[in-house]
One Martini backbone bead per residue (centre of mass of N, CA, C, O) as a GRO file, in nm:
protein
  236
    1MET     BB    1  -0.169  18.242   9.106
    2SER     BB    2   0.078  18.049   9.054
    3GLU     BB    3   0.169  17.731   8.982
    4THR     BB    4   0.383  17.712   9.205
    5HIS     BB    5   0.194  17.795   9.438
    6TRP     BB    6  -0.011  17.570   9.398
    7ALA     BB    7   0.186  17.336   9.444
    8THR     BB    8   0.258  17.414   9.732
    9ALA     BB    9  -0.029  17.402   9.848
   10ARG     BB   10  -0.080  17.104   9.780
   11ARG     BB   11   0.141  16.987   9.953
   12TRP     BB   12   0.040  17.092  10.227
   13VAL     BB   13  -0.244  16.973  10.220
   14ALA     BB   14  -0.161  16.678  10.186
   15GLU     BB   15   0.001  16.656  10.451
   16ALA     BB   16  -0.221  16.745  10.648
   17LEU     BB   17  -0.443  16.542  10.569
   18GLY     BB   18  -0.282  16.284  10.596
   19LEU     BB   19  -0.198  16.310  10.899
   20SER     BB   20  -0.478  16.350  11.012
   21GLY     BB   21  -0.589  16.074  10.925
   22PHE     BB   22  -0.378  15.894  11.056
   23VAL     BB   23  -0.421  15.988  11.348
   24ALA     BB   24  -0.724  15.942  11.376
   25PHE     BB   25  -0.730  15.636  11.310
   26SER     BB   26  -0.516  15.538  11.513
   27LEU     BB   27  -0.649  15.646  11.774
   28SER     BB   28  -0.923  15.512  11.737
   29ALA     BB   29  -0.815  15.224  11.742
   30ALA     BB   30  -0.692  15.241  12.028
   31VAL     BB   31  -0.957  15.295  12.173
   32LEU     BB   32  -1.104  15.035  12.080
   33ALA     BB   33  -0.900  14.843  12.211
   34GLN     BB   34  -0.941  14.943  12.511
   35LEU     BB   35  -1.261  14.862  12.483
   36GLY     BB   36  -1.267  14.574  12.310
   37VAL     BB   37  -1.344  14.602  11.995
   38LEU     BB   38  -1.045  14.568  11.914
   39PRO     BB   39  -0.780  14.425  11.826
   40THR     BB   40  -0.460  14.498  11.890
   41LEU     BB   41  -0.338  14.429  11.617
   42ALA     BB   42  -0.524  14.609  11.446
   43ALA     BB   43  -0.459  14.879  11.592
   44ASP     BB   44  -0.136  14.881  11.574
   45ALA     BB   45  -0.106  14.778  11.248
   46LEU     BB   46  -0.340  14.759  11.039
   47VAL     BB   47  -0.460  15.043  11.033
   48PRO     BB   48  -0.204  15.213  10.974
   49GLY     BB   49  -0.130  15.056  10.715
   50LEU     BB   50  -0.391  15.116  10.552
   51VAL     BB   51  -0.374  15.422  10.560
   52ILE     BB   52  -0.100  15.451  10.420
   53LEU     BB   53  -0.177  15.309  10.164
   54ALA     BB   54  -0.395  15.515  10.076
   55LEU     BB   55  -0.216  15.775  10.088
   56VAL     BB   56   0.001  15.698   9.885
   57TYR     BB   57  -0.194  15.654   9.643
   58GLY     BB   58  -0.349  15.944   9.671
   59LEU     BB   59  -0.076  16.167   9.745
   60SER     BB   60   0.218  16.123   9.622
   61ASP     BB   61   0.197  16.319   9.365
   62LEU     BB   62   0.193  16.589   9.545
   63SER     BB   63   0.427  16.529   9.806
   64GLY     BB   64   0.542  16.216   9.854
   65ALA     BB   65   0.430  16.101  10.120
   66HIS     BB   66   0.538  16.156  10.415
   67PHE     BB   67   0.391  16.217  10.709
   68ASN     BB   68   0.695  16.286  10.822
   69PRO     BB   69   0.968  16.445  10.954
   70ALA     BB   70   1.179  16.219  10.920
   71VAL     BB   71   1.138  16.194  10.617
   72THR     BB   72   1.193  16.483  10.531
   73LEU     BB   73   1.484  16.503  10.650
   74ALA     BB   74   1.600  16.262  10.496
   75PHE     BB   75   1.554  16.379  10.213
   76ALA     BB   76   1.728  16.630  10.258
   77LEU     BB   77   1.993  16.480  10.324
   78ARG     BB   78   1.987  16.322  10.047
   79GLY     BB   79   1.869  16.550   9.818
   80SER     BB   80   1.547  16.510   9.728
   81LEU     BB   81   1.498  16.774   9.912
   82PRO     BB   82   1.463  17.088   9.953
   83TRP     BB   83   1.525  17.289  10.224
   84ALA     BB   84   1.306  17.512  10.161
   85ARG     BB   85   1.062  17.296  10.215
   86VAL     BB   86   1.067  17.195  10.508
   87PRO     BB   87   0.896  17.398  10.679
   88GLY     BB   88   0.628  17.345  10.530
   89TYR     BB   89   0.604  17.047  10.594
   90LEU     BB   90   0.620  17.064  10.906
   91ALA     BB   91   0.377  17.250  10.947
   92ALA     BB   92   0.164  17.072  10.810
   93GLN     BB   93   0.205  16.824  10.991
   94PHE     BB   94   0.138  16.957  11.262
   95LEU     BB   95  -0.148  17.053  11.195
   96GLY     BB   96  -0.258  16.776  11.118
   97ALA     BB   97  -0.205  16.629  11.385
   98CYS     BB   98  -0.370  16.820  11.564
   99GLY     BB   99  -0.636  16.772  11.417
  100GLY     BB  100  -0.657  16.467  11.476
  101VAL     BB  101  -0.649  16.484  11.785
  102TRP     BB  102  -0.887  16.676  11.823
  103LEU     BB  103  -1.104  16.497  11.698
  104VAL     BB  104  -1.080  16.267  11.904
  105SER     BB  105  -1.092  16.433  12.179
  106ALA     BB  106  -1.389  16.540  12.115
  107CYS     BB  107  -1.511  16.236  12.156
  108VAL     BB  108  -1.265  16.099  12.314
  109PRO     BB  109  -1.045  15.969  12.501
  110LEU     BB  110  -0.733  15.925  12.502
  111PRO     BB  111  -0.506  15.702  12.483
  112LYS     BB  112  -0.305  15.508  12.666
  113ALA     BB  113   0.003  15.465  12.753
  114HIS     BB  114   0.258  15.205  12.690
  115GLU     BB  115   0.533  15.077  12.908
  116LEU     BB  116   0.782  14.798  12.913
  117VAL     BB  117   1.011  15.005  12.883
  118ARG     BB  118   1.263  15.197  12.885
  119PRO     BB  119   1.343  15.492  12.753
  120TRP     BB  120   1.595  15.382  12.593
  121GLY     BB  121   1.435  15.152  12.466
  122ALA     BB  122   1.235  15.330  12.310
  123PHE     BB  123   1.448  15.479  12.150
  124GLY     BB  124   1.562  15.228  12.006
  125LEU     BB  125   1.302  15.140  11.865
  126GLU     BB  126   1.258  15.397  11.702
  127THR     BB  127   1.526  15.390  11.552
  128VAL     BB  128   1.503  15.113  11.415
  129CYS     BB  129   1.227  15.147  11.275
  130THR     BB  130   1.300  15.403  11.113
  131THR     BB  131   1.536  15.291  10.960
  132LEU     BB  132   1.388  15.067  10.813
  133LEU     BB  133   1.169  15.238  10.677
  134LEU     BB  134   1.368  15.436  10.517
  135VAL     BB  135   1.524  15.230  10.355
  136ILE     BB  136   1.277  15.114  10.211
  137LEU     BB  137   1.169  15.381  10.100
  138ALA     BB  138   1.414  15.456   9.925
  139THR     BB  139   1.394  15.205   9.746
  140ALA     BB  140   1.104  15.245   9.640
  141LYS     BB  141   1.175  15.540   9.518
  142ARG     BB  142   1.422  15.452   9.333
  143LYS     BB  143   1.250  15.231   9.192
  144ALA     BB  144   1.046  15.216   8.928
  145GLU     BB  145   0.935  14.914   8.958
  146VAL     BB  146   0.827  14.987   9.263
  147GLY     BB  147   0.638  15.235   9.260
  148SER     BB  148   0.349  15.090   9.230
  149GLN     BB  149   0.432  14.931   9.527
  150ALA     BB  150   0.502  15.130   9.761
  151GLY     BB  151   0.257  15.115   9.947
  152LEU     BB  152   0.294  14.819  10.034
  153VAL     BB  153   0.580  14.840  10.144
  154ILE     BB  154   0.533  15.064  10.356
  155ALA     BB  155   0.290  14.941  10.508
  156GLY     BB  156   0.429  14.674  10.586
  157THR     BB  157   0.664  14.795  10.747
  158LEU     BB  158   0.499  14.955  10.952
  159GLY     BB  159   0.330  14.719  11.059
  160LEU     BB  160   0.570  14.553  11.163
  161CYS     BB  161   0.680  14.760  11.364
  162LEU     BB  162   0.416  14.794  11.533
  163PHE     BB  163   0.381  14.496  11.609
  164THR     BB  164   0.655  14.441  11.755
  165ALA     BB  165   0.697  14.717  11.930
  166GLY     BB  166   0.395  14.786  12.030
  167SER     BB  167   0.382  14.567  12.269
  168VAL     BB  168   0.608  14.752  12.460
  169SER     BB  169   0.531  15.029  12.306
  170THR     BB  170   0.454  15.366  12.199
  171ILE     BB  171   0.483  15.342  11.888
  172GLY     BB  172   0.516  15.575  11.595
  173VAL     BB  173   0.738  15.672  11.382
  174ASN     BB  174   0.626  15.981  11.470
  175PRO     BB  175   0.681  16.285  11.613
  176THR     BB  176   0.422  16.448  11.547
  177ARG     BB  177   0.219  16.256  11.660
  178THR     BB  178   0.337  16.256  11.945
  179LEU     BB  179   0.328  16.562  12.004
  180ALA     BB  180   0.027  16.611  11.972
  181ALA     BB  181  -0.064  16.411  12.193
  182ALA     BB  182   0.111  16.535  12.424
  183LEU     BB  183  -0.018  16.817  12.427
  184PHE     BB  184  -0.311  16.713  12.502
  185SER     BB  185  -0.194  16.527  12.764
  186GLY     BB  186   0.077  16.638  12.910
  187THR     BB  187   0.353  16.440  12.785
  188VAL     BB  188   0.620  16.555  12.662
  189LEU     BB  189   0.863  16.471  12.843
  190ALA     BB  190   0.791  16.156  12.839
  191SER     BB  191   0.822  16.153  12.500
  192TRP     BB  192   1.125  16.170  12.405
  193PRO     BB  193   1.183  15.895  12.262
  194HIS     BB  194   0.951  15.953  12.034
  195LEU     BB  195   1.087  16.225  11.931
  196LEU     BB  196   1.404  16.139  11.881
  197GLY     BB  197   1.431  15.857  11.749
  198PRO     BB  198   1.342  15.917  11.448
  199PHE     BB  199   1.579  16.114  11.390
  200ALA     BB  200   1.802  15.910  11.433
  201GLY     BB  201   1.696  15.713  11.217
  202GLY     BB  202   1.709  15.908  10.975
  203THR     BB  203   2.014  15.955  10.982
  204LEU     BB  204   2.099  15.659  10.959
  205ALA     BB  205   1.946  15.595  10.693
  206THR     BB  206   2.103  15.786  10.510
  207GLY     BB  207   2.375  15.640  10.536
  208LEU     BB  208   2.279  15.354  10.449
  209THR     BB  209   2.174  15.430  10.170
  210TYR     BB  210   2.445  15.521  10.056
  211LEU     BB  211   2.594  15.254  10.108
  212LEU     BB  212   2.383  15.069   9.940
  213ARG     BB  213   2.293  15.288   9.682
  214GLY     BB  214   2.411  15.556   9.679
  215PRO     BB  215   2.336  15.794   9.498
  216LEU     BB  216   2.119  15.987   9.370
  217ASN     BB  217   1.825  15.964   9.177
  218GLN     BB  218   1.570  16.068   8.980
  219GLN     BB  219   1.336  15.897   9.090
  220GLU     BB  220   1.377  15.968   9.387
  221ALA     BB  221   1.344  16.276   9.361
  222GLU     BB  222   1.058  16.284   9.237
  223THR     BB  223   0.899  16.116   9.458
  224ALA     BB  224   0.975  16.297   9.707
  225LYS     BB  225   0.813  16.558   9.568
  226GLY     BB  226   0.634  16.460   9.342
  227GLN     BB  227   0.534  16.359   9.030
  228ALA     BB  228   0.374  16.613   8.929
  229GLU     BB  229   0.632  16.797   8.904
  230ALA     BB  230   0.766  16.689   8.647
  231GLY     BB  231   0.558  16.845   8.457
  232GLU     BB  232   0.652  17.146   8.561
  233GLY     BB  233   0.970  17.194   8.603
  234SER     BB  234   1.043  17.208   8.899
  235SER     BB  235   1.321  17.327   9.143
  236SER     BB  236   1.214  17.453   9.430
   0.00000   0.00000   0.00000
């Protein structure tokens, strides 16, 4: 197998393992919160934020640490990720999310969704939170001086979104995480706000990033694909 093929395989494995871990820890924390073992704040915001922090530091050089199809598609729209790579990223993320949900569901019942807002309200929350997350993410990956602190910036933004919006809706800011859980619980149709909202937010964030930051730069492109690739000279 050529080095290019190995690099592709590493990207897919990193995305699958990363999202599997994120989903498993997040769902487990939600289960513990419903059982009264964990405070709701810790389950909704702190645990997901800490997991993302660890994953960004541990795997970002391999795949760019997307762990989210809305992030992947936003990077492709932005031009920092080749469209030819998108299907592989999405497939790896879906398999990883399903693996995480399966692991939790094999041990305990999945947590129940809570919705204190109407479907369009949930859609709006997902859109706004995803837009904020991706604009911040693009800035963190664009500026070399922020690169070493990108994990903190991304984790903090995600935790803030989940803390504020998660109190009134089952916000995920990640459609693959939502889809995997909905498939296992049989609630796919009812989950449409959380499936479509992040993609709307990703599209909006792409436009806002161009308006605020202008065209793509080299640092942004390299970190979106994984910094390890820069040494390989790959452009595929």
